[in-house]
PDB file of N, CA and C in Angstrom:
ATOM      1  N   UNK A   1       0.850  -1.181   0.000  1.00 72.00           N
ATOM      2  CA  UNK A   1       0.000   0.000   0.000  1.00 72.00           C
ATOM      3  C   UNK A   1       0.885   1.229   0.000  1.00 72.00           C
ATOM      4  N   UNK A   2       0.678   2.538  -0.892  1.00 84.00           N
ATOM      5  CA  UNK A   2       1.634   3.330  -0.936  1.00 84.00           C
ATOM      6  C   UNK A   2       0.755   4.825  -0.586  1.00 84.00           C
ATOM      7  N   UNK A   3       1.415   5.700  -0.030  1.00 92.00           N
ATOM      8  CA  UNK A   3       0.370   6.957   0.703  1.00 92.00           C
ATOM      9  C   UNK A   3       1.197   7.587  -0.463  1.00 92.00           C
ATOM     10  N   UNK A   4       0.732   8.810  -0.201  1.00 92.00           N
ATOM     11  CA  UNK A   4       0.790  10.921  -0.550  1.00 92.00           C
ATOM     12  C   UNK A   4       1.162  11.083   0.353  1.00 92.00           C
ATOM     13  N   UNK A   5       2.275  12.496   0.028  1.00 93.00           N
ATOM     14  CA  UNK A   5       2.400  13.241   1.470  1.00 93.00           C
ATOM     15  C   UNK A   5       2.660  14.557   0.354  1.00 93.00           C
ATOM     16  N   UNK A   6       2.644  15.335   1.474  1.00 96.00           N
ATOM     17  CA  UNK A   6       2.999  16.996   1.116  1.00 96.00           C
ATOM     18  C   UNK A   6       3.079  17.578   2.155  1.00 96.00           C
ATOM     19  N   UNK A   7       4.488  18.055   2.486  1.00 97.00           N
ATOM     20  CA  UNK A   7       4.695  18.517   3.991  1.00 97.00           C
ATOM     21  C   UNK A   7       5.855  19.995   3.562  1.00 97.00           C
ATOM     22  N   UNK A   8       5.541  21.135   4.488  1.00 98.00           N
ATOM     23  CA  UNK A   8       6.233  21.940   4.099  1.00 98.00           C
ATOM     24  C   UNK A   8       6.851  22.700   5.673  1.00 98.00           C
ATOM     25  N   UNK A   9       8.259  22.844   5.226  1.00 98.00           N
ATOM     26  CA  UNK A   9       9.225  23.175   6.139  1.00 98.00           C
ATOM     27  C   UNK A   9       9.099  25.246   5.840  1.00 98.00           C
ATOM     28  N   UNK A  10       8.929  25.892   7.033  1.00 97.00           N
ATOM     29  CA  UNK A  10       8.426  27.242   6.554  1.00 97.00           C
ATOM     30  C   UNK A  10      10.129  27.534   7.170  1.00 97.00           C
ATOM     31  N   UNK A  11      11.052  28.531   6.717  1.00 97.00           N
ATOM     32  CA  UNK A  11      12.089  29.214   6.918  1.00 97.00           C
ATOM     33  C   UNK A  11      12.400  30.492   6.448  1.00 97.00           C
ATOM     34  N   UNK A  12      12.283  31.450   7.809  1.00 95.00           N
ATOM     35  CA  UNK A  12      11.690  32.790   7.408  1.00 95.00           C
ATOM     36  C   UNK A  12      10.422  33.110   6.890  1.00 95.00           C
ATOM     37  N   UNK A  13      10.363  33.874   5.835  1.00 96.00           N
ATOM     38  CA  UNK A  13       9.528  34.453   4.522  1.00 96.00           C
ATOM     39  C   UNK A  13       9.250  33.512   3.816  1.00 96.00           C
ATOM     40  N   UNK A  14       9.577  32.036   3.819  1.00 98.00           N
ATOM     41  CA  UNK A  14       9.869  31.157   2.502  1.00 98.00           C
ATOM     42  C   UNK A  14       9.343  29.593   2.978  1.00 98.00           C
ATOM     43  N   UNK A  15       8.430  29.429   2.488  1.00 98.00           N
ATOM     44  CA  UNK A  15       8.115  27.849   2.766  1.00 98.00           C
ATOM     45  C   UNK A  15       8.564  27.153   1.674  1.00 98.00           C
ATOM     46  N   UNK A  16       8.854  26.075   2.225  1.00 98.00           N
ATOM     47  CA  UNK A  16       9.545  24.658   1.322  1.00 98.00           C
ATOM     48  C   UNK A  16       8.445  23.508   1.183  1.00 98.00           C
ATOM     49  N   UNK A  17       8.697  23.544   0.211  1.00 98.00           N
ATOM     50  CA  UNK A  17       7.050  22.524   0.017  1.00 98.00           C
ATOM     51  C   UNK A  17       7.579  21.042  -0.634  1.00 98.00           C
ATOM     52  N   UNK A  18       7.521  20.309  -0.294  1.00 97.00           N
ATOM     53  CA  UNK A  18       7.930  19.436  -1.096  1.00 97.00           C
ATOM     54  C   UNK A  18       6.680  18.192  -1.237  1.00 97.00           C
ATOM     55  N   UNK A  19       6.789  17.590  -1.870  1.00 95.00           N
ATOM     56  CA  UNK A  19       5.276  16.400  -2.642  1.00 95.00           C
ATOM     57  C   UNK A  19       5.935  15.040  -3.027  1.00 95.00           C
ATOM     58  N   UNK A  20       4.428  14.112  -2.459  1.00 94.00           N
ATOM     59  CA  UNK A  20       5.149  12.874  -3.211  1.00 94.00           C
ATOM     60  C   UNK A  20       3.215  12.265  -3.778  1.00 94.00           C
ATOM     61  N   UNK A  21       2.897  12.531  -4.960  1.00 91.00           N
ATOM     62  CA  UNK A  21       1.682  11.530  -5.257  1.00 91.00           C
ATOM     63  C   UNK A  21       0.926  12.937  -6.268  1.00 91.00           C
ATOM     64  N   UNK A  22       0.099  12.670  -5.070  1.00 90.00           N
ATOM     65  CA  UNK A  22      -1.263  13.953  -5.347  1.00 90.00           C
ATOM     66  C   UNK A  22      -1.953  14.494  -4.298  1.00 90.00           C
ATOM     67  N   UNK A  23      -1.346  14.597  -3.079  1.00 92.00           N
ATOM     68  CA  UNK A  23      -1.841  15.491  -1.808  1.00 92.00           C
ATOM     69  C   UNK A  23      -1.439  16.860  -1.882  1.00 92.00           C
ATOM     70  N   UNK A  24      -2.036  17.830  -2.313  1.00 94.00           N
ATOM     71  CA  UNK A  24      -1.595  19.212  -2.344  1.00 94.00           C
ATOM     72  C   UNK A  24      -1.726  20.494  -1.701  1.00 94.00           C
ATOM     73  N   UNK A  25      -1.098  21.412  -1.770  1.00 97.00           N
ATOM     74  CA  UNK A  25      -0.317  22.446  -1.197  1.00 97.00           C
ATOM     75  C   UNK A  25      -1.085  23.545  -1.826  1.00 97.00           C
ATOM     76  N   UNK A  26      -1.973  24.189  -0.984  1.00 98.00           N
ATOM     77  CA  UNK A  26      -2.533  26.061  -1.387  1.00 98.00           C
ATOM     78  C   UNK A  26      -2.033  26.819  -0.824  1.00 98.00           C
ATOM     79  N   UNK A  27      -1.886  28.130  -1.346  1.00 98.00           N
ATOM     80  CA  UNK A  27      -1.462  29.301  -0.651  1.00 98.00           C
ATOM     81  C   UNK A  27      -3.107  29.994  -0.381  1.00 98.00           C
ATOM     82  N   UNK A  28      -3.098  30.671   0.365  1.00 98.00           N
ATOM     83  CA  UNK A  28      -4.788  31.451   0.689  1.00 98.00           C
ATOM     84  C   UNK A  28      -3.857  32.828   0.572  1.00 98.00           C
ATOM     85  N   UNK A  29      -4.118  33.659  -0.048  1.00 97.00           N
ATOM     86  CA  UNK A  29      -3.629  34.922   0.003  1.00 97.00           C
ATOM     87  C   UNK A  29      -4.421  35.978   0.099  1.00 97.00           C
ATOM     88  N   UNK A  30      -5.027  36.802   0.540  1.00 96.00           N
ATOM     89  CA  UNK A  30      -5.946  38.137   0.044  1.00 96.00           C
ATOM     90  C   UNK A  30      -7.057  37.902  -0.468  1.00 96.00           C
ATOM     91  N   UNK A  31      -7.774  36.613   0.078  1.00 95.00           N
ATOM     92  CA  UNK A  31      -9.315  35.508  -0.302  1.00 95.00           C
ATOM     93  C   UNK A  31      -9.121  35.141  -1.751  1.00 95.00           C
ATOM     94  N   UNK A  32      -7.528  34.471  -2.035  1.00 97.00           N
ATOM     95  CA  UNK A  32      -7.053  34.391  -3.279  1.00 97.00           C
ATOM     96  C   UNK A  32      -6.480  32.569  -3.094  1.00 97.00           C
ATOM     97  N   UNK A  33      -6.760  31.474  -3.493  1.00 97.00           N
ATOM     98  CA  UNK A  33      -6.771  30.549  -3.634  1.00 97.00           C
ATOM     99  C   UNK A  33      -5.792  30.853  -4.338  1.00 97.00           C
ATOM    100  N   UNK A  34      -4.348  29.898  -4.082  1.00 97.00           N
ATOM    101  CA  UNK A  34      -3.256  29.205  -5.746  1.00 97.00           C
ATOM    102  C   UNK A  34      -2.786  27.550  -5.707  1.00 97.00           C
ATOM    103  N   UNK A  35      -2.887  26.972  -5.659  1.00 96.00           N
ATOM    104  CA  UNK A  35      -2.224  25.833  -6.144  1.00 96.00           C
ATOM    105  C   UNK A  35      -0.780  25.519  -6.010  1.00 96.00           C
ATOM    106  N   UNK A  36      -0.281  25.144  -4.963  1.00 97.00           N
ATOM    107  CA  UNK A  36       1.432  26.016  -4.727  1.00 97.00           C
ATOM    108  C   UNK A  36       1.971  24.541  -5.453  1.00 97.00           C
ATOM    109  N   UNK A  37       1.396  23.508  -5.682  1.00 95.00           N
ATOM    110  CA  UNK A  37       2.219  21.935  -5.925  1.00 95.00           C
ATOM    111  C   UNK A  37       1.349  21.563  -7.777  1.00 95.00           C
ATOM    112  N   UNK A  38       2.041  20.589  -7.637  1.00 91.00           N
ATOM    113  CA  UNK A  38       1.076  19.832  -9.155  1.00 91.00           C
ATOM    114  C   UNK A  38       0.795  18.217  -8.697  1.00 91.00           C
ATOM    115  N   UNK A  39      -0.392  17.520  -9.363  1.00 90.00           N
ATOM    116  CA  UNK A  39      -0.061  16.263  -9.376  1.00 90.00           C
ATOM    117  C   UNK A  39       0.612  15.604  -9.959  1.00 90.00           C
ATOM    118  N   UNK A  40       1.289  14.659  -8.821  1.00 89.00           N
ATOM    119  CA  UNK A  40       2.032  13.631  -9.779  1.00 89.00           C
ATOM    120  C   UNK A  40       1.082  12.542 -10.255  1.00 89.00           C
ATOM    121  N   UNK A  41       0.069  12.469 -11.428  1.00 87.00           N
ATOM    122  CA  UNK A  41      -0.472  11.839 -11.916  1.00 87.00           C
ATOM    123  C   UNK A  41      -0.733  11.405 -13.336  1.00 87.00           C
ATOM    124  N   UNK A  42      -1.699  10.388 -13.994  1.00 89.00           N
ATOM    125  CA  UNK A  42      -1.333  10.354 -15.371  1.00 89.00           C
ATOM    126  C   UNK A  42      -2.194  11.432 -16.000  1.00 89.00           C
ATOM    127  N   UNK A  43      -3.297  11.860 -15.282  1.00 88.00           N
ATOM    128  CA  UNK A  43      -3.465  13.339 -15.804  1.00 88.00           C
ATOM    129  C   UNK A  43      -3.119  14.512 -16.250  1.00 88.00           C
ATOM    130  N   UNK A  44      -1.957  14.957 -14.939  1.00 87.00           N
ATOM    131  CA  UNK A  44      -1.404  16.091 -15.066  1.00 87.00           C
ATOM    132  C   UNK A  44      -0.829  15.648 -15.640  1.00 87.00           C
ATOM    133  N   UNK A  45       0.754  14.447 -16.091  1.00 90.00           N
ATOM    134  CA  UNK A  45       1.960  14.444 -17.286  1.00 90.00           C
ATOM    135  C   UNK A  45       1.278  14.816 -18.488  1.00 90.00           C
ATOM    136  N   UNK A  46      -0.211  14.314 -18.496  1.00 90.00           N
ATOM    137  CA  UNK A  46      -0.885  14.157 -19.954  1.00 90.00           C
ATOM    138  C   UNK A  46      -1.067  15.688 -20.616  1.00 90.00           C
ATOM    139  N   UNK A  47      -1.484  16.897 -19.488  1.00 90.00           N
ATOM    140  CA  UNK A  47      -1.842  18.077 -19.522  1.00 90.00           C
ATOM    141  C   UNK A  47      -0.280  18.763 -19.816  1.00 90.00           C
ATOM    142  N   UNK A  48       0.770  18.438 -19.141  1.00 90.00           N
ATOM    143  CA  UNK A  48       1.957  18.792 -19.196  1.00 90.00           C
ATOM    144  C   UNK A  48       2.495  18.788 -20.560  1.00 90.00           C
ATOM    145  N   UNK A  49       2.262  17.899 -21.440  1.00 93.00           N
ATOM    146  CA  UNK A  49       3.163  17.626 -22.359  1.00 93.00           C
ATOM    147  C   UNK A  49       1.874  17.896 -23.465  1.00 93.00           C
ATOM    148  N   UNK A  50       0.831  18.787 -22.921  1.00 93.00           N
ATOM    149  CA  UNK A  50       0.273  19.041 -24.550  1.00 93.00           C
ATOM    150  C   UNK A  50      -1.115  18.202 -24.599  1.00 93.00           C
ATOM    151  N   UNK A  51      -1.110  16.887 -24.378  1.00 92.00           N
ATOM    152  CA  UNK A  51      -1.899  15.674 -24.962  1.00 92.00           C
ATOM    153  C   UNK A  51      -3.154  15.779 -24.151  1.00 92.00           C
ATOM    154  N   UNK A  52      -3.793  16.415 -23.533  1.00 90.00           N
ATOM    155  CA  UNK A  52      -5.204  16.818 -22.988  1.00 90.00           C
ATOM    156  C   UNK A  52      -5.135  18.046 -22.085  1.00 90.00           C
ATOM    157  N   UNK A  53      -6.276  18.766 -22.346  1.00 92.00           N
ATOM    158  CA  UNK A  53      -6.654  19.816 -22.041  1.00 92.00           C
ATOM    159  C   UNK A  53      -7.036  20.104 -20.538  1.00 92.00           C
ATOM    160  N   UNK A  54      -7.020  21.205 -19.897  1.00 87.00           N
ATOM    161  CA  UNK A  54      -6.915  20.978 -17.915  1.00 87.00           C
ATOM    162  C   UNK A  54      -8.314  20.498 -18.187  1.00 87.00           C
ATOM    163  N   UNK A  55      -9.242  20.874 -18.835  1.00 90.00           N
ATOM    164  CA  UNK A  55     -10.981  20.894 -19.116  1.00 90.00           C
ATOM    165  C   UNK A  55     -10.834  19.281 -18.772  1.00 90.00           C
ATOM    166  N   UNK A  56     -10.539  18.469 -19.733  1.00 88.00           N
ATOM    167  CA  UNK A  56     -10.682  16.802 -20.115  1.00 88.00           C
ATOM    168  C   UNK A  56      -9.852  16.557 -19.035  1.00 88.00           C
ATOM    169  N   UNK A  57      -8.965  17.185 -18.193  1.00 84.00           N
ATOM    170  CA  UNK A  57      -7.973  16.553 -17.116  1.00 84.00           C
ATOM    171  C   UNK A  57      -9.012  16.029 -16.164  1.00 84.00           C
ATOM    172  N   UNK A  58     -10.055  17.384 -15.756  1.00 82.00           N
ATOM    173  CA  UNK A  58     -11.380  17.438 -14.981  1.00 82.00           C
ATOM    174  C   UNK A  58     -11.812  16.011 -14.640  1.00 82.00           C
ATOM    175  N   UNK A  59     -11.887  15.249 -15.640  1.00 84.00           N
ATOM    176  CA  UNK A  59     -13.047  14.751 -15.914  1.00 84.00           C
ATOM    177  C   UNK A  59     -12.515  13.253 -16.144  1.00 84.00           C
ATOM    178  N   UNK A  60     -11.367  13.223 -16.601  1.00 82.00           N
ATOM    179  CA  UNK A  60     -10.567  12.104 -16.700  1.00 82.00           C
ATOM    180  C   UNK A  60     -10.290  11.192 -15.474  1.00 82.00           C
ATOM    181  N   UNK A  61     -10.432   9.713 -16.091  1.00 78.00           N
ATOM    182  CA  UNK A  61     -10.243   8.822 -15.062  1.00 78.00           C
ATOM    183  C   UNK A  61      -8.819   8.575 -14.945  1.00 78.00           C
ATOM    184  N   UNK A  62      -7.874   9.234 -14.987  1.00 68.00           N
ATOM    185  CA  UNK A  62      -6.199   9.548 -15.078  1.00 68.00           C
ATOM    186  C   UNK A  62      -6.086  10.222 -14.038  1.00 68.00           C
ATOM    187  N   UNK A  63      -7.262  11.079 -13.398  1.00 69.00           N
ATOM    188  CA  UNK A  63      -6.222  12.315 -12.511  1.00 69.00           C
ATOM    189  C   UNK A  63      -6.310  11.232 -10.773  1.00 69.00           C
ATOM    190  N   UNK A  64      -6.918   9.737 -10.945  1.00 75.00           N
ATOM    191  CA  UNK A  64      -6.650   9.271  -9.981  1.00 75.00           C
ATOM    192  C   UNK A  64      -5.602   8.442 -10.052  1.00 75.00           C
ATOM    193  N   UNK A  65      -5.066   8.517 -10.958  1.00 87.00           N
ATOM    194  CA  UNK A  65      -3.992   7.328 -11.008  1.00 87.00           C
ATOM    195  C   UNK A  65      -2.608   8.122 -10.846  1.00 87.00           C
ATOM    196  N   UNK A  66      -2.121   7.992  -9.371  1.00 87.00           N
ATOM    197  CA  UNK A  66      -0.737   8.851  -9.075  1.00 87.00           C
ATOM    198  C   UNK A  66       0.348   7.916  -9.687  1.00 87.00           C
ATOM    199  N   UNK A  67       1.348   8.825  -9.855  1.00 88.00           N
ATOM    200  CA  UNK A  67       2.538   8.519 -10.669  1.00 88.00           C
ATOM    201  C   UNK A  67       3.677   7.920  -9.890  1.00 88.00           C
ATOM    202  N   UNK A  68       3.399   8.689  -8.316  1.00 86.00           N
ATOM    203  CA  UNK A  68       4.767   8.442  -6.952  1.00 86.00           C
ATOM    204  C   UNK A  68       3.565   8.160  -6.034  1.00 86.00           C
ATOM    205  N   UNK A  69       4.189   7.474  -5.414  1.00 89.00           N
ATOM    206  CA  UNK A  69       3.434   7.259  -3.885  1.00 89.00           C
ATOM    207  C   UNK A  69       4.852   6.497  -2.872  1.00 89.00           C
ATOM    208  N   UNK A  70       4.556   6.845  -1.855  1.00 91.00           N
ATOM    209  CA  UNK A  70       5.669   6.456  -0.501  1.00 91.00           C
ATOM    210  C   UNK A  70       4.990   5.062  -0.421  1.00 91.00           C
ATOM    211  N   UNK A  71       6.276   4.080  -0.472  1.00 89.00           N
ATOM    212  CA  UNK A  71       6.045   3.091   0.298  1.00 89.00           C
ATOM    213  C   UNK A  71       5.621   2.174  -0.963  1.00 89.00           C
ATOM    214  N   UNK A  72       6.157   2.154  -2.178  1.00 84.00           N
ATOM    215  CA  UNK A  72       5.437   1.262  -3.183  1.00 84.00           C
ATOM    216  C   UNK A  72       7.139   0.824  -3.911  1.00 84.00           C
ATOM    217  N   UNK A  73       7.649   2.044  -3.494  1.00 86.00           N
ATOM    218  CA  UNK A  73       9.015   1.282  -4.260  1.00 86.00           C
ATOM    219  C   UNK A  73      10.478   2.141  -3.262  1.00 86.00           C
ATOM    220  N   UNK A  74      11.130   1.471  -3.132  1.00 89.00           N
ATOM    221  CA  UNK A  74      12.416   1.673  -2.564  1.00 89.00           C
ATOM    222  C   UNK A  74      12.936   3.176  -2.429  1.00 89.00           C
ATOM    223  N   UNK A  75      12.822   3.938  -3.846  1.00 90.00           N
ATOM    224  CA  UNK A  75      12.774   5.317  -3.650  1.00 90.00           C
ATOM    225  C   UNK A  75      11.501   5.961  -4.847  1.00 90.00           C
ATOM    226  N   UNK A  76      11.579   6.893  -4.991  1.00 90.00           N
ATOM    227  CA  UNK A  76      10.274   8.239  -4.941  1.00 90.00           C
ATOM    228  C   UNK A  76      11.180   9.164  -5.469  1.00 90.00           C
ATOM    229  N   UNK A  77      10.501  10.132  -6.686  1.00 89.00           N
ATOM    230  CA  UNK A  77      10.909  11.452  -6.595  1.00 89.00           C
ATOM    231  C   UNK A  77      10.400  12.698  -6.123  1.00 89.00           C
ATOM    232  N   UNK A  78      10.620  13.078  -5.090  1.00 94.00           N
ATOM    233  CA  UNK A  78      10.187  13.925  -4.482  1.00 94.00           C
ATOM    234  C   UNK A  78      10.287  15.294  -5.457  1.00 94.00           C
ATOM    235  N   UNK A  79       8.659  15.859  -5.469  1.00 94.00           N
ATOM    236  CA  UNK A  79       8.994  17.119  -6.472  1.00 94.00           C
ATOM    237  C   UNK A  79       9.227  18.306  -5.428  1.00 94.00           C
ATOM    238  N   UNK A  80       9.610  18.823  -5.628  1.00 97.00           N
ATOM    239  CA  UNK A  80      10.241  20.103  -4.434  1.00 97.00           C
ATOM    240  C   UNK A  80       9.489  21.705  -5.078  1.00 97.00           C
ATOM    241  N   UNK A  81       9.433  22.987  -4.197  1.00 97.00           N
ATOM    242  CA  UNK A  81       9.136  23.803  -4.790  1.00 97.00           C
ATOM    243  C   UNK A  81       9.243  25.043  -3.437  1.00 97.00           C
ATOM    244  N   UNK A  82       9.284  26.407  -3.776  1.00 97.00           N
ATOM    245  CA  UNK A  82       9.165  27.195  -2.497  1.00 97.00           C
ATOM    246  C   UNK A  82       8.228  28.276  -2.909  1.00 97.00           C
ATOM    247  N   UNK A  83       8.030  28.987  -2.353  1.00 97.00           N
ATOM    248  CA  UNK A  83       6.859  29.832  -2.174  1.00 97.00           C
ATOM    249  C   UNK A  83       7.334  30.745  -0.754  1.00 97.00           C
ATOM    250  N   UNK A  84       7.114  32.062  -1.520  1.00 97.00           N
ATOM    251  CA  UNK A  84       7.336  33.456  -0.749  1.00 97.00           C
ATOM    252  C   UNK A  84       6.584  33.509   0.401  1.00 97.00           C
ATOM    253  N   UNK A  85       6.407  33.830   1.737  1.00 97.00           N
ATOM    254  CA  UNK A  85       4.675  33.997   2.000  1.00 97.00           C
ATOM    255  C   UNK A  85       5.068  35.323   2.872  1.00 97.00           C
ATOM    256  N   UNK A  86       3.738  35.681   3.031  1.00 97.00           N
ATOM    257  CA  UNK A  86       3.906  36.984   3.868  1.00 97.00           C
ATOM    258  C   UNK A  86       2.600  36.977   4.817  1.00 97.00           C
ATOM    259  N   UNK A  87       2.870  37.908   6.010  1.00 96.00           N
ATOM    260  CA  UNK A  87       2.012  38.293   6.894  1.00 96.00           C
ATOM    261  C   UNK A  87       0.607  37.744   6.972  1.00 96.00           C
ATOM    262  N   UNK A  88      -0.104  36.878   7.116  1.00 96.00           N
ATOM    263  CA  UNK A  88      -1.777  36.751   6.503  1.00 96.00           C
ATOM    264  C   UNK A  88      -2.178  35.537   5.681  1.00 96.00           C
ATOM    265  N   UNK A  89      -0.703  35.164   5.180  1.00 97.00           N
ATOM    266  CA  UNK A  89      -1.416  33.909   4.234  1.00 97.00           C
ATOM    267  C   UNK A  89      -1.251  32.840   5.275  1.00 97.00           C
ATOM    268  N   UNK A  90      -2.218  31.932   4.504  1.00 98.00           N
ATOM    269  CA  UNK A  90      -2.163  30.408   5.096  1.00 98.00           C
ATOM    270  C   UNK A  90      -1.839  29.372   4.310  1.00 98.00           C
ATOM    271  N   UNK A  91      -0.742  28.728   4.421  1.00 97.00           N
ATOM    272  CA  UNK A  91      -0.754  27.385   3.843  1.00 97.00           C
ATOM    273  C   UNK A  91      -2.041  26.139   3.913  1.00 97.00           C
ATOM    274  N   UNK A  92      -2.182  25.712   2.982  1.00 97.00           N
ATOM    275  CA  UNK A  92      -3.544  24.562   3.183  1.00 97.00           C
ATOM    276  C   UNK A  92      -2.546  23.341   2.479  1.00 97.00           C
ATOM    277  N   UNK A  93      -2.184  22.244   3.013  1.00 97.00           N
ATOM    278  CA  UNK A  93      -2.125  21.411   2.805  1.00 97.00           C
ATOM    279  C   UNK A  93      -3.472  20.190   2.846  1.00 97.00           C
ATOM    280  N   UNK A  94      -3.352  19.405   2.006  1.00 94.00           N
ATOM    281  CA  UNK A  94      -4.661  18.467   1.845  1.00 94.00           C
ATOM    282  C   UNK A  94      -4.151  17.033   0.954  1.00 94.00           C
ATOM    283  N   UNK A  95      -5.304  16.261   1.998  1.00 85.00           N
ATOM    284  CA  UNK A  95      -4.669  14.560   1.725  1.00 85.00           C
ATOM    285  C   UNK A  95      -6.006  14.203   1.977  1.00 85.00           C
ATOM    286  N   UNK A  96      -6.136  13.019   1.020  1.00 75.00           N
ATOM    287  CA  UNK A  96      -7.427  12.327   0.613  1.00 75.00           C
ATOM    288  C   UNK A  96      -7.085  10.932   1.637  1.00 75.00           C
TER     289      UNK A  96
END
């Protein structure tokens, strides 16, 4: 059985976000929703490289099928990413 994670290390001004699956990372800014991570799924590569539209990503039976998950194979690529934050925002992390 293999989980998601998305856990972020905050230092200073600057959170470290790092991902393994499709559990993801919002910024809340100024009643402003963003998306701070991507999935690792066969959806999103599909959207990535051109070959379906975010619309058909929606809707696709791909955006459940993760690409990484912990605990299914020896190692994982952890996708990494940082994000500025200031005074007021909130990180939202979320796991299914």
């Amino acid at each position: 059985m293999g989980a998601t994670l998305t856990a972020v290390l905050l230092l200073g001004r600057t959170a470290h976000v790092v991902e393994v699956g499709d559990s993801r990372c919002y910024l809340l800014r100024n009643r402003t929703l963003r998306q701070v991570t991507e999935d690792q799924s066969v959806s999103e590569m599909l959207v990535k490289n051109g070959e379906m539209s975010r619309t058909d990503a929606s809707y696709s039976t791909g955006s459940s099928v993760v690409l990484q998950a912990v605990g299914l194979r020896n190692t994982v690529t952890v996708a990494q990413t940082s994000v500025d934050v200031k005074q007021g925002d909130w990180l939202i992390l979320c796991s299914d």
